[in-house]
C-alpha positions as a Markdown table, in Angstrom:
| # | Residue | x | y | z |
|---|---|---|---|---|
| 1 | Met | -16.9 | -9.8 | -11.4 |
| 2 | Leu | -14.4 | -12.4 | -12.4 |
| 3 | Asp | -15.7 | -15.7 | -13.8 |
| 4 | Phe | -13.4 | -17.9 | -11.8 |
| 5 | Ala | -14.4 | -21.2 | -13.6 |
| 6 | Ala | -13.8 | -19.8 | -17.0 |
| 7 | Met | -10.6 | -18.0 | -15.9 |
| 8 | Arg | -9.1 | -21.2 | -14.4 |
| 9 | Ala | -10.0 | -23.3 | -17.4 |
| 10 | Thr | -8.3 | -20.8 | -19.7 |
| 11 | Leu | -5.2 | -20.6 | -17.6 |
| 12 | Ala | -5.0 | -24.4 | -17.2 |
| 13 | Glu | -4.9 | -24.7 | -21.0 |
| 14 | Ala | -2.2 | -22.1 | -21.4 |
| 15 | Tyr | 0.1 | -22.9 | -18.4 |
| 16 | Asp | 1.2 | -25.8 | -16.3 |
| 17 | Leu | 0.0 | -24.6 | -12.9 |
| 18 | Ala | 0.1 | -27.9 | -10.9 |
| 19 | Pro | 2.0 | -27.7 | -7.6 |
| 20 | Ser | 5.5 | -28.8 | -8.1 |
| 21 | Met | 8.2 | -29.6 | -5.4 |
| 22 | Ala | 10.7 | -30.0 | -8.2 |
| 23 | Leu | 10.0 | -26.5 | -9.5 |
| 24 | Ala | 10.1 | -25.2 | -6.0 |
| 25 | Glu | 13.5 | -26.6 | -5.5 |
| 26 | Glu | 14.7 | -25.0 | -8.8 |
| 27 | Met | 13.4 | -21.7 | -7.6 |
| 28 | Arg | 15.2 | -21.8 | -4.2 |
| 29 | Asp | 16.7 | -18.4 | -4.8 |
| 30 | Ile | 13.2 | -16.8 | -4.8 |
| 31 | His | 11.9 | -19.0 | -2.0 |
| 32 | Ala | 14.9 | -17.9 | 0.2 |
| 33 | Lys | 13.4 | -14.4 | 0.3 |
| 34 | Met | 10.3 | -15.7 | 2.1 |
| 35 | Asp | 11.3 | -19.0 | 3.7 |
| 36 | Arg | 10.6 | -17.8 | 7.3 |
| 37 | Val | 6.9 | -17.2 | 6.5 |
| 38 | Val | 6.3 | -19.5 | 3.5 |
| 39 | Pro | 7.2 | -23.2 | 3.9 |
| 40 | Leu | 8.6 | -24.9 | 0.8 |
| 41 | Val | 5.6 | -27.1 | 0.5 |
| 42 | Asp | 3.4 | -24.0 | 0.2 |
| 43 | Phe | 5.9 | -22.4 | -2.2 |
| 44 | Ala | 5.4 | -25.5 | -4.4 |
| 45 | Arg | 1.9 | -24.2 | -5.1 |
| 46 | Tyr | 3.0 | -20.7 | -5.9 |
| 47 | Ala | 6.1 | -21.6 | -8.0 |
| 48 | Pro | 4.3 | -22.4 | -11.3 |
| 49 | Tyr | 2.4 | -19.1 | -11.1 |
| 50 | Ile | 5.5 | -17.1 | -10.3 |
| 51 | Arg | 7.4 | -18.7 | -13.2 |
| 52 | Ala | 4.4 | -18.1 | -15.6 |
| 53 | Ile | 4.0 | -14.4 | -14.5 |
| 54 | Asn | 7.7 | -13.6 | -14.7 |
| 55 | Arg | 7.9 | -15.0 | -18.2 |
| 56 | Leu | 4.7 | -13.2 | -19.3 |
| 57 | Lys | 6.0 | -9.9 | -18.0 |
| 58 | Ala | 9.0 | -10.2 | -20.3 |
| 59 | Glu | 6.9 | -11.2 | -23.3 |
| 60 | Lys | 4.4 | -8.4 | -22.8 |
| 61 | Asn | 6.8 | -5.6 | -21.7 |
| 62 | Ala | 5.1 | -5.3 | -18.3 |
| 63 | Val | 6.2 | -4.2 | -14.9 |
| 64 | Ile | 4.6 | -5.1 | -11.6 |
| 65 | Leu | 4.3 | -2.4 | -8.9 |
| 66 | Ala | 3.4 | -3.9 | -5.5 |
| 67 | His | 2.4 | -2.3 | -2.2 |
| 68 | Asn | 4.1 | -3.4 | 1.0 |
| 69 | Tyr | 0.8 | -5.0 | 2.0 |
| 70 | Met | 0.9 | -7.6 | -0.7 |
| 71 | Thr | 1.4 | -11.2 | 0.4 |
| 72 | Pro | 5.0 | -12.6 | 0.4 |
| 73 | Glu | 4.6 | -14.7 | -2.7 |
| 74 | Ile | 3.7 | -11.5 | -4.7 |
| 75 | Tyr | 6.0 | -9.1 | -2.9 |
| 76 | His | 9.1 | -11.4 | -3.3 |
| 77 | Gly | 8.0 | -13.6 | -6.2 |
| 78 | Val | 6.8 | -11.3 | -9.0 |
| 79 | Ala | 7.1 | -7.6 | -8.0 |
| 80 | Asp | 9.5 | -5.4 | -9.9 |
| 81 | Val | 9.0 | -2.5 | -7.6 |
| 82 | Val | 7.8 | -2.5 | -4.0 |
| 83 | Gly | 7.0 | 0.3 | -1.6 |
| 84 | Asp | 4.4 | 2.4 | 0.1 |
| 85 | Ser | 2.0 | 4.8 | -1.7 |
| 86 | Leu | 4.6 | 7.6 | -2.1 |
| 87 | Gln | 7.4 | 5.2 | -3.3 |
| 88 | Leu | 5.0 | 3.6 | -5.9 |
| 89 | Ala | 3.8 | 7.0 | -7.1 |
| 90 | Ile | 7.3 | 8.2 | -7.6 |
| 91 | Glu | 8.4 | 4.9 | -9.3 |
| 92 | Ala | 5.3 | 5.0 | -11.6 |
| 93 | Thr | 6.7 | 8.2 | -13.1 |
| 94 | Lys | 9.9 | 6.3 | -14.1 |
| 95 | Val | 8.2 | 3.3 | -15.7 |
| 96 | Glu | 9.4 | 2.5 | -19.3 |
| 97 | Ala | 7.4 | -0.7 | -19.8 |
| 98 | Glu | 4.2 | -0.5 | -21.9 |
| 99 | Thr | 2.0 | -2.1 | -19.2 |
| 100 | Ile | 1.8 | -1.5 | -15.5 |
| 101 | Val | 0.2 | -4.1 | -13.3 |
| 102 | Gln | -0.7 | -2.5 | -10.0 |
| 103 | Cys | -0.7 | -4.9 | -7.1 |
| 104 | Gly | -2.5 | -2.9 | -4.6 |
| 105 | Val | -5.9 | -1.3 | -4.3 |
| 106 | His | -7.8 | 0.6 | -7.0 |
| 107 | Phe | -6.8 | 4.2 | -6.1 |
| 108 | Met | -3.1 | 3.1 | -6.5 |
| 109 | Ala | -3.9 | 1.9 | -10.1 |
| 110 | Glu | -5.7 | 5.2 | -10.8 |
| 111 | Thr | -2.6 | 7.1 | -9.5 |
| 112 | Ser | -0.4 | 5.1 | -11.9 |
| 113 | Lys | -2.7 | 5.9 | -14.8 |
| 114 | Ile | -2.9 | 9.6 | -13.8 |
| 115 | Leu | 0.9 | 9.7 | -14.0 |
| 116 | Asn | 1.1 | 7.6 | -17.1 |
| 117 | Pro | -1.9 | 8.4 | -19.3 |
| 118 | Ala | -0.4 | 6.8 | -22.4 |
| 119 | Lys | 0.4 | 3.5 | -20.7 |
| 120 | Arg | -1.9 | 0.5 | -20.1 |
| 121 | Val | -2.5 | 0.1 | -16.4 |
| 122 | Leu | -4.1 | -3.2 | -15.1 |
| 123 | Ile | -5.3 | -4.1 | -11.7 |
| 124 | Pro | -5.8 | -7.9 | -11.1 |
| 125 | Asp | -9.1 | -7.4 | -9.3 |
| 126 | Met | -11.3 | -4.3 | -9.9 |
| 127 | Ala | -13.0 | -5.1 | -6.5 |
| 128 | Ala | -9.8 | -4.3 | -4.6 |
| 129 | Gly | -11.2 | -1.0 | -3.3 |
| 130 | Cys | -10.4 | 0.9 | -0.1 |
| 131 | Ser | -12.8 | 1.9 | 2.7 |
| 132 | Leu | -10.8 | 5.1 | 3.3 |
| 133 | Ala | -10.9 | 6.2 | -0.3 |
| 134 | Glu | -14.6 | 5.4 | -0.5 |
| 135 | Ser | -15.3 | 7.6 | 2.6 |
| 136 | Ile | -15.1 | 10.9 | 0.7 |
| 137 | Thr | -16.2 | 12.4 | -2.6 |
| 138 | Ala | -15.5 | 15.6 | -4.5 |
| 139 | Glu | -18.7 | 16.9 | -3.0 |
| 140 | Gly | -17.2 | 16.3 | 0.4 |
| 141 | Ile | -14.2 | 18.4 | -0.5 |
| 142 | Ala | -16.5 | 21.2 | -1.7 |
| 143 | Ser | -18.3 | 21.1 | 1.7 |
| 144 | Met | -15.0 | 21.4 | 3.6 |
| 145 | Arg | -14.0 | 24.3 | 1.4 |
| 146 | Ala | -17.3 | 26.0 | 2.2 |
| 147 | Gln | -16.7 | 25.6 | 5.9 |
| 148 | Tyr | -13.1 | 26.9 | 5.7 |
| 149 | Pro | -12.9 | 29.4 | 2.9 |
| 150 | Gly | -9.4 | 29.9 | 1.5 |
| 151 | Ala | -7.9 | 26.9 | 3.4 |
| 152 | Pro | -5.8 | 24.5 | 1.1 |
| 153 | Val | -7.0 | 20.9 | 0.8 |
| 154 | Val | -4.4 | 18.3 | 1.4 |
| 155 | Ser | -5.8 | 14.9 | 0.4 |
| 156 | Tyr | -4.3 | 11.6 | 1.3 |
| 157 | Val | -3.2 | 9.7 | -1.8 |
| 158 | Asn | -5.6 | 7.0 | -0.6 |
| 159 | Thr | -8.4 | 8.7 | -2.5 |
| 160 | Thr | -10.2 | 8.5 | -5.9 |
| 161 | Ala | -9.1 | 10.4 | -8.9 |
| 162 | Glu | -12.1 | 12.7 | -8.5 |
| 163 | Val | -11.1 | 13.6 | -5.0 |
| 164 | Lys | -7.5 | 14.2 | -6.0 |
| 165 | Ala | -8.7 | 16.5 | -8.8 |
| 166 | Ala | -10.7 | 18.5 | -6.3 |
| 167 | Ser | -7.7 | 18.9 | -3.9 |
| 168 | Asp | -4.8 | 21.3 | -3.9 |
| 169 | Ile | -2.1 | 18.7 | -3.1 |
| 170 | Cys | -1.8 | 15.1 | -2.1 |
| 171 | Cys | 0.1 | 13.5 | 0.7 |
| 172 | Thr | 1.1 | 10.1 | 2.0 |
| 173 | Ser | 1.6 | 9.0 | 5.6 |
| 174 | Ser | 5.4 | 9.5 | 5.1 |
| 175 | Asn | 5.2 | 13.1 | 4.1 |
| 176 | Ala | 1.9 | 14.4 | 5.5 |
| 177 | Ala | 3.4 | 16.5 | 8.3 |
| 178 | Gln | 6.0 | 18.2 | 6.0 |
| 179 | Ile | 3.4 | 19.0 | 3.4 |
| 180 | Val | 0.9 | 20.4 | 5.9 |
| 181 | Ala | 3.8 | 22.5 | 7.4 |
| 182 | Ala | 4.6 | 23.8 | 4.0 |
| 183 | Met | 1.1 | 25.1 | 3.2 |
| 184 | Asp | 0.9 | 28.9 | 3.0 |
| 185 | Ser | -2.1 | 29.1 | 5.3 |
| 186 | Asp | -2.8 | 29.0 | 9.1 |
| 187 | Val | -5.7 | 26.6 | 8.5 |
| 188 | Val | -5.2 | 23.4 | 6.5 |
| 189 | Ile | -8.0 | 20.9 | 5.5 |
| 190 | Met | -6.9 | 17.2 | 5.5 |
| 191 | Thr | -9.0 | 14.5 | 4.0 |
| 192 | Pro | -10.1 | 11.8 | 4.4 |
| 193 | Asp | -8.2 | 10.1 | 7.2 |
| 194 | Gln | -9.2 | 11.7 | 10.5 |
| 195 | Tyr | -6.6 | 9.9 | 12.5 |
| 196 | Leu | -3.7 | 10.7 | 10.2 |
| 197 | Ala | -4.9 | 14.4 | 10.4 |
| 198 | Gln | -5.0 | 14.3 | 14.2 |
| 199 | Asn | -1.5 | 12.8 | 14.4 |
| 200 | Val | -0.2 | 15.3 | 12.0 |
| 201 | Ala | -1.8 | 18.2 | 14.0 |
| 202 | Lys | 0.3 | 17.2 | 17.0 |
| 203 | Gln | 3.4 | 17.3 | 14.8 |
| 204 | Val | 2.6 | 20.7 | 13.3 |
| 205 | Pro | 1.2 | 22.7 | 16.1 |
| 206 | Gln | 1.7 | 26.0 | 14.2 |
| 207 | Lys | -1.2 | 25.0 | 11.9 |
| 208 | Lys | -4.9 | 24.6 | 12.6 |
| 209 | Val | -5.6 | 21.2 | 11.0 |
| 210 | Val | -9.2 | 20.4 | 10.3 |
| 211 | Trp | -10.3 | 17.0 | 8.9 |
| 212 | Trp | -12.8 | 14.8 | 7.3 |
| 213 | Ala | -14.1 | 11.9 | 9.4 |
| 214 | Gly | -12.8 | 9.0 | 7.4 |
| 215 | Ser | -10.7 | 6.1 | 8.6 |
| 216 | Cys | -9.0 | 2.8 | 7.5 |
| 217 | Ile | -10.8 | -0.4 | 8.5 |
| 218 | Val | -7.4 | -2.0 | 9.3 |
| 219 | His | -6.0 | 0.7 | 11.5 |
| 220 | Glu | -9.1 | 1.9 | 13.3 |
| 221 | Gln | -9.6 | -1.5 | 14.9 |
| 222 | Tyr | -6.5 | -1.0 | 17.2 |
| 223 | Thr | -7.1 | 0.5 | 20.6 |
| 224 | Ala | -4.8 | 1.9 | 23.2 |
| 225 | Glu | -6.2 | -0.5 | 25.7 |
| 226 | Asp | -5.2 | -3.4 | 23.5 |
| 227 | Ile | -1.6 | -2.1 | 23.3 |
| 228 | Thr | -1.4 | -1.4 | 27.0 |
| 229 | Glu | -2.7 | -4.9 | 27.8 |
| 230 | Phe | -0.2 | -6.4 | 25.3 |
| 231 | Arg | 2.7 | -4.6 | 27.0 |
| 232 | Lys | 1.8 | -6.1 | 30.4 |
| 233 | Trp | 2.7 | -9.6 | 29.0 |
| 234 | Asn | 5.3 | -8.5 | 26.5 |
| 235 | Pro | 7.3 | -5.7 | 28.2 |
| 236 | Asp | 10.4 | -6.1 | 25.9 |
| 237 | Thr | 8.5 | -5.9 | 22.6 |
| 238 | Arg | 8.9 | -2.7 | 20.6 |
| 239 | Val | 5.4 | -1.4 | 19.5 |
| 240 | Ile | 5.5 | 0.3 | 16.1 |
| 241 | Ala | 2.3 | 2.0 | 14.9 |
| 242 | His | 1.1 | 3.3 | 11.6 |
| 243 | Pro | -0.2 | 7.0 | 11.7 |
| 244 | Glu | -3.5 | 5.9 | 10.4 |
| 245 | Cys | -4.1 | 4.4 | 13.9 |
| 246 | Pro | -6.0 | 6.6 | 16.4 |
| 247 | Pro | -3.8 | 9.1 | 18.3 |
| 248 | Ser | -4.4 | 7.2 | 21.5 |
| 249 | Val | -2.7 | 4.1 | 19.9 |
| 250 | Val | 0.2 | 6.2 | 18.6 |
| 251 | Ser | 0.7 | 7.8 | 22.0 |
| 252 | Val | 1.3 | 4.4 | 23.7 |
| 253 | Ser | 3.6 | 3.1 | 20.9 |
| 254 | Asp | 7.4 | 3.3 | 20.8 |
| 255 | Phe | 7.4 | 4.6 | 17.2 |
| 256 | Ser | 5.0 | 5.7 | 14.6 |
| 257 | Gly | 5.7 | 6.0 | 10.9 |
| 258 | Ser | 4.6 | 5.2 | 7.3 |
| 259 | Thr | 5.0 | 1.8 | 5.9 |
| 260 | Ser | 8.5 | 2.8 | 4.5 |
| 261 | Gly | 9.3 | 4.5 | 7.8 |
| 262 | Ile | 8.4 | 1.4 | 9.8 |
| 263 | Ile | 10.7 | -0.7 | 7.6 |
| 264 | Asp | 13.5 | 1.8 | 8.0 |
| 265 | Tyr | 13.0 | 1.9 | 11.8 |
| 266 | Val | 13.0 | -1.9 | 12.2 |
| 267 | Glu | 16.1 | -2.2 | 9.9 |
| 268 | Arg | 17.9 | 0.5 | 11.9 |
| 269 | Glu | 16.9 | -0.5 | 15.4 |
| 270 | Lys | 16.7 | -4.3 | 15.0 |
| 271 | Pro | 14.7 | -4.8 | 18.2 |
| 272 | Gln | 14.7 | -8.4 | 19.5 |
| 273 | Lys | 10.9 | -8.4 | 19.3 |
| 274 | Ala | 8.6 | -6.1 | 17.4 |
| 275 | Met | 4.9 | -5.8 | 17.0 |
| 276 | Leu | 3.8 | -3.8 | 13.9 |
| 277 | Val | 0.5 | -2.1 | 14.6 |
| 278 | Thr | -0.6 | -2.1 | 10.9 |
| 279 | Glu | -1.5 | -4.6 | 8.1 |
| 280 | Cys | -0.3 | -8.2 | 8.6 |
| 281 | Ser | 1.8 | -8.6 | 5.5 |
| 282 | Met | 4.2 | -5.8 | 6.5 |
| 283 | Ala | 5.9 | -8.1 | 9.0 |
| 284 | Ser | 5.8 | -11.1 | 6.7 |
| 285 | Asn | 7.6 | -9.2 | 3.9 |
| 286 | Ile | 10.5 | -8.0 | 6.0 |
| 287 | Ala | 10.9 | -11.0 | 8.3 |
| 288 | Asp | 13.4 | -12.9 | 6.1 |
| 289 | Ala | 15.6 | -9.8 | 5.7 |
| 290 | Leu | 15.8 | -9.4 | 9.5 |
| 291 | Pro | 16.1 | -12.9 | 11.0 |
| 292 | Glu | 17.3 | -11.3 | 14.3 |
| 293 | Val | 13.9 | -9.7 | 14.8 |
| 294 | Asp | 11.0 | -11.7 | 16.2 |
| 295 | Phe | 7.8 | -10.3 | 14.8 |
| 296 | Val | 4.8 | -11.0 | 17.1 |
| 297 | Gly | 1.1 | -10.4 | 16.9 |
| 298 | Pro | -1.5 | -9.1 | 16.8 |
| 299 | Cys | -2.2 | -7.8 | 13.4 |
| 300 | Asn | -5.2 | -6.9 | 11.2 |
| 301 | Met | -5.6 | -7.9 | 7.6 |
| 302 | Cys | -6.8 | -5.7 | 4.8 |
| 303 | Pro | -9.5 | -7.6 | 2.9 |
| 304 | Tyr | -9.1 | -5.4 | -0.1 |
| 305 | Met | -5.4 | -5.9 | -0.5 |
| 306 | Lys | -5.8 | -9.6 | -0.1 |
| 307 | Lys | -8.1 | -9.7 | -3.2 |
| 308 | Ile | -4.9 | -9.5 | -5.2 |
| 309 | Thr | -3.5 | -13.0 | -5.8 |
| 310 | Leu | -1.0 | -14.7 | -8.1 |
| 311 | Glu | -3.8 | -16.3 | -10.0 |
| 312 | Lys | -5.5 | -13.0 | -10.7 |
| 313 | Ile | -2.1 | -11.4 | -11.6 |
| 314 | Leu | -1.5 | -14.1 | -14.2 |
| 315 | Trp | -5.0 | -13.7 | -15.6 |
| 316 | Ser | -4.7 | -10.0 | -15.8 |
| 317 | Leu | -1.4 | -10.3 | -17.8 |
| 318 | His | -2.7 | -13.1 | -19.9 |
| 319 | Ser | -6.1 | -11.6 | -20.8 |
| 320 | Gly | -5.4 | -7.9 | -20.6 |
| 321 | Gln | -8.6 | -7.5 | -18.7 |
| 322 | Ser | -9.2 | -5.2 | -15.7 |
| 323 | Glu | -7.7 | -2.2 | -17.4 |
| 324 | Val | -8.0 | 1.1 | -15.4 |
| 325 | Phe | -9.2 | 4.2 | -17.1 |
| 326 | Val | -9.5 | 7.7 | -15.8 |
| 327 | Asp | -11.4 | 10.5 | -17.4 |
| 328 | Pro | -8.7 | 12.7 | -19.1 |
| 329 | Glu | -10.1 | 16.0 | -17.7 |
| 330 | Ile | -10.2 | 14.6 | -14.2 |
| 331 | Ala | -6.8 | 13.0 | -14.6 |
| 332 | Ala | -5.3 | 16.3 | -15.7 |
| 333 | Lys | -6.5 | 18.0 | -12.5 |
| 334 | Ala | -5.6 | 15.1 | -10.3 |
| 335 | Arg | -2.1 | 14.9 | -11.9 |
| 336 | Ile | -1.4 | 18.5 | -10.6 |
| 337 | Ala | -2.2 | 17.5 | -7.0 |
| 338 | Val | 0.0 | 14.3 | -7.2 |
| 339 | Glu | 2.9 | 16.0 | -9.0 |
| 340 | Arg | 2.9 | 18.8 | -6.4 |
| 341 | Met | 3.2 | 16.1 | -3.7 |
| 342 | Ile | 6.1 | 14.4 | -5.5 |
| 343 | Glu | 7.9 | 17.7 | -6.2 |
| 344 | Leu | 7.5 | 19.0 | -2.6 |
| 345 | Ser | 8.6 | 15.6 | -1.3 |
| 346 | Arg | 11.8 | 15.7 | -3.3 |
| 347 | Lys | 12.5 | 19.3 | -2.0 |
| 348 | Ile | 11.9 | 18.1 | 1.6 |
| 349 | Ala | 14.2 | 15.2 | 1.1 |
| 350 | Lys | 17.1 | 17.4 | 0.0 |
C-alpha cells in the first residue's frame, strides 16, 4: 500500500507541484488535446505534474505506455504510446528505453515484463488489478482442458502471467475471432471472458466455442433493456459496444469492436452523436480529435484503471518503486502464448 503522506511530502520537496495558471498557459499545446473535456482551470492542477513527469522520463530513459482507458491528462499529457491491449503488447516489443511505466492494470505490466525480461517495468499502483483477470487461475485452465481434451486454449490477454503460461495462445478483443478461426480444432476453449467468447462464437460458427464464466465489471453492467430504452429518447445516436458486453447488448448496438476498433469506427463514420458502451475515458480521449461528434452517456468507469494518477506516475518514476516481476519460468511459457498472438495478428493483418 502506498503511504500517501510520505509520498506527497517527498514529492513536494523535489518538485514544484502547486497549481499554476501561468504554467497551464505555457502548456497550451498539450491542453489543446483535451480542452473539450478538461477546462483550463483543472489543467492548471495537472500541468506541474505533467511537466515533472515528462522531464523525469528523459532523465531516467523511461517510456510510458498508456491504455485507452486512462484519463485525458495521462493519455494526452504524459503517454508516449497509447492503445488497446494488443497495440500496447506489440509496442512493448519495440521499446528501447531502459524503463517502462505501464499506465493500465497489472496484467498489462506483466505482459510488458514478459516481453521485455531485461527491462525494468513499473506500474504506478500495484492495486490496479482486474476483475476479469482475477476470475481465472491456471487450475481453472487445467479443469477446462480436462473437460475438453485436445481443445486449444485461447486466453484473453486480460489474464495473469500464470494463466497465459497455461494457455496455447492469447487474444485481445480486436483479434479474438480471427485467432479462434485459425485454431486447428473443431472445439476451442476461450477464457476467461464469457461474453467475448459468446460474441466470438457468433462470428465463427464453424467452431464450437466453450468458455469460462468470467466477465468485466465495467461491461457486464450494461443491459439490452438500457440500450433499448436509451434509443427511444435518442433515436439518432449511434450505439457502439465493446465485445466484452453481453451478446444481448451487442445485438441491439450499431457496431461492436475492440477499443481500437471503436476509435477507428468513430473516426471513419463521424456520427453526429455517439454513445460508447464501454469505459468512460474512451470518449473523453477521442473527443477533441473529433469535435463534430457529440459523445453522450451513459458510461461505466473502471475503478482499477482509475487507480493510476499523475501523482502516482510521478512517484513511480521518482522512487523506482512498484516494479513488476514475473517468475522467469512462468514468463518463458507465457511469452510463447503472447508471441503466438502477435505473430498470428501480423499474418492476419497482411
